[in-house]
CSV table of C-alpha atoms in Angstrom, one decimal:
chain,number,residue,atom,x,y,z
A,1,MET,CA,55.8,-79.6,-52.0
A,2,PRO,CA,57.5,-76.5,-50.5
A,3,VAL,CA,54.2,-75.3,-49.0
A,4,SER,CA,51.2,-77.3,-48.0
A,5,CYS,CA,48.1,-76.8,-45.8
A,6,SER,CA,46.2,-79.4,-43.8
A,7,ILE,CA,42.9,-78.2,-45.4
A,8,SER,CA,42.0,-76.8,-48.8
A,9,ILE,CA,41.3,-73.1,-48.7
A,10,GLY,CA,39.4,-71.4,-51.5
A,11,LYS,CA,39.3,-67.8,-52.6
A,12,LEU,CA,36.5,-65.4,-52.1
A,13,THR,CA,35.6,-62.3,-54.2
A,14,THR,CA,35.8,-58.9,-52.3
A,15,ASP,CA,32.0,-58.8,-52.0
A,16,GLU,CA,31.8,-62.4,-50.7
A,17,LEU,CA,34.5,-61.8,-48.1
A,18,ARG,CA,32.8,-58.6,-47.0
A,19,ASP,CA,29.5,-60.4,-46.5
A,20,LEU,CA,31.2,-63.2,-44.5
A,21,ASP,CA,33.3,-60.8,-42.5
A,22,TYR,CA,30.2,-58.8,-41.4
A,23,ARG,CA,28.9,-62.0,-39.8
A,24,VAL,CA,32.2,-62.9,-38.3
A,25,MET,CA,32.7,-59.5,-36.7
A,26,GLN,CA,29.2,-59.5,-35.1
A,27,HIS,CA,30.3,-62.6,-33.2
A,28,ALA,CA,33.7,-61.1,-32.4
A,29,PHE,CA,32.0,-58.1,-30.8
A,30,ASN,CA,29.6,-60.4,-28.9
A,31,SER,CA,32.5,-62.5,-27.7
A,32,GLN,CA,34.3,-59.4,-26.2
A,33,ASN,CA,31.1,-58.1,-24.7
A,34,LYS,CA,30.6,-61.4,-22.8
A,35,LEU,CA,34.2,-62.3,-21.9
A,36,GLY,CA,35.6,-58.8,-21.5
A,37,ARG,CA,39.1,-57.6,-22.7
A,38,LEU,CA,41.4,-59.6,-20.4
A,39,ALA,CA,41.1,-63.2,-21.5
A,40,ASP,CA,43.9,-65.2,-23.3
A,41,GLU,CA,44.0,-65.4,-27.1
A,42,ARG,CA,43.0,-69.1,-27.0
A,43,ILE,CA,39.9,-68.3,-25.0
A,44,TYR,CA,38.7,-65.8,-27.6
A,45,GLN,CA,39.7,-68.2,-30.4
A,46,ALA,CA,37.6,-71.0,-28.8
A,47,ASP,CA,34.6,-68.7,-28.1
A,48,LEU,CA,34.5,-67.2,-31.5
A,49,ALA,CA,34.8,-70.6,-33.2
A,50,ALA,CA,31.9,-71.9,-31.0
A,51,ARG,CA,29.8,-68.9,-31.9
A,52,LEU,CA,30.4,-69.3,-35.6
A,53,ARG,CA,29.6,-73.0,-35.5
A,54,SER,CA,26.4,-72.3,-33.6
A,55,ALA,CA,25.4,-69.8,-36.4
A,56,GLY,CA,26.0,-72.6,-39.0
A,57,ILE,CA,29.4,-71.2,-40.2
A,58,MET,CA,32.1,-73.8,-40.7
A,59,VAL,CA,35.3,-72.9,-38.9
A,60,SER,CA,38.7,-74.7,-38.3
A,61,ARG,CA,41.1,-73.8,-35.5
A,62,GLU,CA,44.9,-73.8,-35.5
A,63,VAL,CA,45.2,-75.1,-39.0
A,64,GLU,CA,48.7,-76.4,-39.9
A,65,LEU,CA,50.7,-74.8,-42.7
A,66,GLN,CA,53.9,-76.7,-43.6
A,67,LEU,CA,57.0,-75.2,-45.1
A,68,VAL,CA,59.6,-77.5,-46.5
A,69,HIS,CA,63.0,-76.9,-48.0
A,70,ARG,CA,65.3,-79.8,-48.4
A,71,GLU,CA,65.7,-81.4,-44.9
A,72,TYR,CA,64.3,-78.3,-43.2
A,73,ARG,CA,60.7,-78.3,-42.0
A,74,LYS,CA,58.6,-75.6,-40.3
A,75,THR,CA,55.0,-75.7,-39.1
A,76,LEU,CA,52.9,-72.6,-38.8
A,77,LEU,CA,49.5,-72.5,-37.2
A,78,LEU,CA,46.7,-70.4,-38.6
A,79,ASP,CA,44.3,-69.3,-35.9
A,80,LEU,CA,40.9,-69.6,-37.7
A,81,ILE,CA,39.9,-70.6,-41.2
A,82,VAL,CA,36.2,-69.5,-41.6
A,83,ALA,CA,33.9,-71.2,-44.2
A,84,GLU,CA,37.0,-72.8,-45.8
A,85,HIS,CA,37.9,-69.5,-47.4
A,86,ALA,CA,38.8,-66.7,-45.0
A,87,VAL,CA,41.9,-66.5,-42.8
A,88,TYR,CA,41.6,-64.7,-39.4
A,89,GLU,CA,44.4,-64.1,-37.0
A,90,LEU,CA,43.4,-63.2,-33.4
A,91,LYS,CA,45.5,-61.0,-31.1
A,92,VAL,CA,45.3,-59.8,-27.5
A,93,VAL,CA,47.6,-56.8,-27.6
A,94,LYS,CA,47.5,-53.0,-26.9
A,95,ALA,CA,47.3,-52.3,-30.6
A,96,ILE,CA,47.9,-54.1,-33.9
A,97,THR,CA,51.5,-53.5,-35.1
A,98,ASP,CA,53.5,-53.9,-38.3
A,99,ALA,CA,54.8,-57.2,-37.0
A,100,HIS,CA,51.2,-58.6,-36.7
A,101,ILE,CA,50.5,-57.4,-40.2
A,102,GLY,CA,53.7,-59.0,-41.5
A,103,GLN,CA,52.7,-62.3,-39.8
A,104,LEU,CA,49.3,-62.5,-41.5
A,105,LEU,CA,50.8,-61.3,-44.8
A,106,THR,CA,53.2,-64.2,-44.7
A,107,TYR,CA,50.3,-66.6,-44.3
A,108,LEU,CA,48.4,-65.1,-47.2
A,109,HIS,CA,51.5,-65.2,-49.4
A,110,LEU,CA,52.1,-68.9,-48.6
A,111,LEU,CA,48.5,-69.7,-49.2
A,112,ASP,CA,48.4,-67.5,-52.3
A,113,LEU,CA,45.3,-65.7,-51.0
A,114,PRO,CA,44.6,-62.0,-51.7
A,115,ARG,CA,43.2,-60.9,-48.3
A,116,GLY,CA,42.8,-61.9,-44.6
A,117,LYS,CA,42.0,-60.1,-41.4
A,118,LEU,CA,43.4,-59.4,-37.9
A,119,ILE,CA,41.1,-59.1,-34.9
A,120,ASN,CA,42.4,-57.7,-31.6
A,121,PHE,CA,40.3,-58.4,-28.5
A,122,ARG,CA,42.4,-56.4,-25.9
A,123,SER,CA,41.5,-52.9,-27.1
A,124,SER,CA,38.6,-51.1,-25.5
A,125,ASN,CA,36.5,-52.0,-28.6
A,126,VAL,CA,37.4,-54.9,-30.9
A,127,GLU,CA,40.0,-53.7,-33.3
A,128,SER,CA,40.3,-55.2,-36.7
A,129,GLN,CA,42.2,-54.7,-39.9
A,130,PHE,CA,42.1,-56.2,-43.3
A,131,VAL,CA,45.5,-57.2,-44.8
A,132,ASN,CA,46.0,-57.3,-48.5
A,133,ALA,CA,48.7,-59.5,-50.2
A,134,PRO,CA,50.1,-57.4,-53.1
A,135,LEU,CA,51.9,-60.3,-54.8
A,136,ASP,CA,50.8,-63.7,-56.0
A,137,SER,CA,52.9,-66.9,-55.8
A,138,GLU,CA,54.3,-66.5,-59.3
A,139,GLN,CA,55.3,-62.9,-58.8
A,140,ARG,CA,57.1,-63.7,-55.5
A,141,ARG,CA,59.2,-66.4,-57.3
A,142,SER,CA,60.0,-64.2,-60.3
A,143,PHE,CA,63.0,-62.3,-58.8
A,144,LYS,CA,66.3,-61.3,-60.2
A,145,VAL,CA,69.6,-62.0,-58.4
A,146,ASN,CA,72.2,-59.3,-58.2
A,147,ASP,CA,75.6,-60.6,-56.9
A,148,VAL,CA,78.0,-58.2,-58.6
A,149,GLU,CA,79.4,-57.2,-55.2
A,150,PHE,CA,79.3,-60.7,-53.7
A,151,ASP,CA,82.7,-62.1,-52.8
A,152,GLY,CA,82.1,-65.4,-51.1
A,153,ASP,CA,81.4,-69.1,-51.4
A,154,ASN,CA,78.9,-69.8,-54.1
A,155,ARG,CA,77.5,-72.6,-52.0
A,156,PHE,CA,76.2,-70.0,-49.5
A,157,ARG,CA,74.7,-68.0,-52.3
A,158,ASP,CA,73.0,-71.1,-53.8
A,159,ILE,CA,71.5,-72.0,-50.4
A,160,VAL,CA,69.7,-68.7,-50.2
A,161,VAL,CA,68.6,-68.6,-53.8
A,162,SER,CA,67.3,-72.2,-53.7
A,163,LEU,CA,65.3,-71.4,-50.6
A,164,LEU,CA,63.7,-68.3,-52.3
A,165,ARG,CA,62.9,-70.4,-55.4
A,166,ASP,CA,60.9,-72.7,-53.1
A,167,TRP,CA,59.2,-70.2,-50.9
A,168,GLY,CA,59.3,-66.9,-52.8
A,169,THR,CA,60.1,-63.4,-51.5
A,170,SER,CA,58.1,-61.2,-49.1
A,171,LEU,CA,57.8,-63.6,-46.1
A,172,THR,CA,58.7,-62.9,-42.5
A,173,LEU,CA,62.5,-62.6,-42.3
A,174,SER,CA,62.8,-65.0,-39.4
A,175,LEU,CA,61.6,-67.9,-41.6
A,176,TYR,CA,64.5,-67.3,-44.1
A,177,GLN,CA,66.9,-66.9,-41.2
A,178,GLU,CA,65.9,-70.2,-39.5
A,179,ALA,CA,66.1,-72.1,-42.8
A,180,VAL,CA,69.5,-70.7,-43.8
A,181,VAL,CA,70.9,-71.4,-40.3
A,182,SER,CA,69.5,-75.0,-40.6
A,183,ARG,CA,71.1,-75.5,-44.0
A,184,LEU,CA,74.5,-74.2,-42.7
A,185,GLY,CA,74.5,-76.8,-39.9
A,186,GLY,CA,72.3,-75.4,-37.2
A,187,VAL,CA,72.5,-72.8,-34.4
A,188,GLU,CA,75.5,-74.5,-32.7
A,189,VAL,CA,77.6,-74.1,-35.9
A,190,VAL,CA,76.3,-70.8,-37.2
A,191,GLU,CA,75.8,-68.6,-34.1
A,192,ALA,CA,79.0,-67.2,-32.4
A,193,MET,CA,79.7,-64.7,-29.7
A,194,LEU,CA,82.8,-62.9,-30.9
A,195,PRO,CA,84.9,-60.2,-29.2
A,196,VAL,CA,84.5,-56.5,-30.1
A,197,ASN,CA,87.5,-54.3,-29.7
A,198,ARG,CA,88.0,-50.6,-30.3
A,199,ASN,CA,91.5,-49.2,-30.2
A,200,GLY,CA,92.7,-52.1,-28.1
A,201,ASP,CA,89.8,-51.9,-25.6
A,202,PHE,CA,87.8,-55.0,-25.2
A,203,LEU,CA,84.1,-53.9,-25.3
A,204,GLY,CA,82.4,-57.3,-24.9
A,205,ARG,CA,81.1,-60.1,-27.1
A,206,GLN,CA,78.6,-59.6,-29.9
A,207,ARG,CA,76.4,-62.3,-31.5
A,208,TYR,CA,77.1,-63.0,-35.2
A,209,HIS,CA,75.6,-65.5,-37.7
A,210,LEU,CA,78.4,-67.1,-39.6
A,211,ALA,CA,78.3,-68.1,-43.3
A,212,ALA,CA,81.9,-69.3,-42.9
A,213,PRO,CA,84.4,-69.4,-39.9
A,214,ASN,CA,85.6,-65.8,-40.7
A,215,THR,CA,82.5,-64.4,-42.4
A,216,ALA,CA,79.2,-63.3,-41.0
A,217,PHE,CA,75.9,-62.8,-42.8
A,218,LYS,CA,72.8,-60.6,-42.4
A,219,ILE,CA,69.4,-60.9,-44.1
A,220,THR,CA,67.2,-57.9,-44.7
A,221,ALA,CA,64.1,-57.1,-46.7
A,222,MET,CA,64.3,-53.5,-47.9
A,223,ASN,CA,62.5,-52.2,-50.9
A,224,ARG,CA,63.8,-48.6,-50.8
A,225,ASP,CA,67.2,-46.9,-50.4
A,226,THR,CA,69.6,-49.2,-48.6
A,227,SER,CA,72.7,-47.0,-48.5
A,228,ALA,CA,72.3,-45.9,-44.8
A,229,TYR,CA,72.0,-49.6,-43.7
A,230,ARG,CA,75.1,-50.5,-45.7
A,231,THR,CA,77.0,-47.9,-43.6
A,232,GLN,CA,75.7,-49.4,-40.4
A,233,LEU,CA,76.8,-52.9,-41.5
A,234,ALA,CA,80.3,-51.6,-42.2
A,235,ARG,CA,80.4,-50.3,-38.6
A,236,PHE,CA,78.9,-53.5,-37.2
A,237,ILE,CA,81.7,-55.6,-38.7
A,238,HIS,CA,84.6,-53.2,-38.4
A,239,PHE,CA,85.5,-53.9,-34.8
A,240,SER,CA,85.0,-57.6,-35.0
A,241,PRO,CA,87.7,-60.2,-35.8
A,242,LEU,CA,85.8,-61.2,-39.0
A,243,ARG,CA,87.0,-60.8,-42.5
A,244,ALA,CA,83.7,-59.7,-43.9
A,245,ILE,CA,79.9,-59.8,-43.7
A,246,HIS,CA,77.6,-61.0,-46.5
A,247,TRP,CA,74.5,-58.9,-46.7
A,248,ILE,CA,71.5,-60.5,-48.4
A,249,ASN,CA,68.7,-58.0,-49.1
A,250,ILE,CA,65.4,-59.7,-50.2
A,251,ALA,CA,63.3,-57.1,-52.0
A,252,HIS,CA,60.1,-58.1,-53.8
A,253,HIS,CA,61.6,-58.5,-57.2
A,254,GLN,CA,65.4,-58.6,-56.6
A,255,VAL,CA,67.7,-60.4,-54.2
A,256,THR,CA,71.0,-58.6,-53.8
A,257,PHE,CA,74.2,-60.2,-52.4
A,258,THR,CA,76.8,-57.7,-51.1
A,259,THR,CA,80.0,-58.5,-49.3
A,260,ILE,CA,81.2,-55.8,-46.9
A,261,PRO,CA,84.8,-56.2,-45.8
A,262,GLY,CA,86.0,-55.9,-42.2
A,263,HIS,CA,89.0,-54.0,-41.0
A,264,ARG,CA,91.4,-56.9,-41.7
């Protein structure tokens, strides 16, 4: 299976999750009151889990979530699964950011769950935020492919599309990047530090990810106007020795392949 979890996780209604969360957050506040704000994430994780168990609430720590695509395998760890239904991710940061939301959203999408929660113990008072998953598993795999402007090897295109058919859209970009790099032969083959020259002046070496010896690739996840980014990619590739760059934009319901030529 492309996605599997080490334990079975059920779904709660909104009211059921709210009732459970009220109890969880009471223990989270008590944990920070006793430990302060400066402990490591694993300390809060262990303390909150112990408090929940003492209150008769089942909890699992660092639950494994396995992603598989062909020979590629990736293991993700879920901080807490409470009562075999609710996913909680714990943080010790100045403030919750979009990156933290994206991480939990990826977990929810992979588990096909509608909602989870972030808890941050570093803020002066415990900070928390519900995260809602807008798409279910079927919706994330029901995407269209637009390759009208793609001018490259179909094998590269097929690698990306087959990965998305397995995992669906709307996940953290680094997961797609790692898997595509693996399918293309690994970091040693795909990553290259290439010279950048402007008007004959050598400016240094820039890291590129290569789909082929003379062609780079870039993966993004934009659901709005992409024209400005296209301009930036054209500049990014222009002063390199590369022939072109393949741009793969993974929107919720459409995957677009665009080949942007270099200066040669």
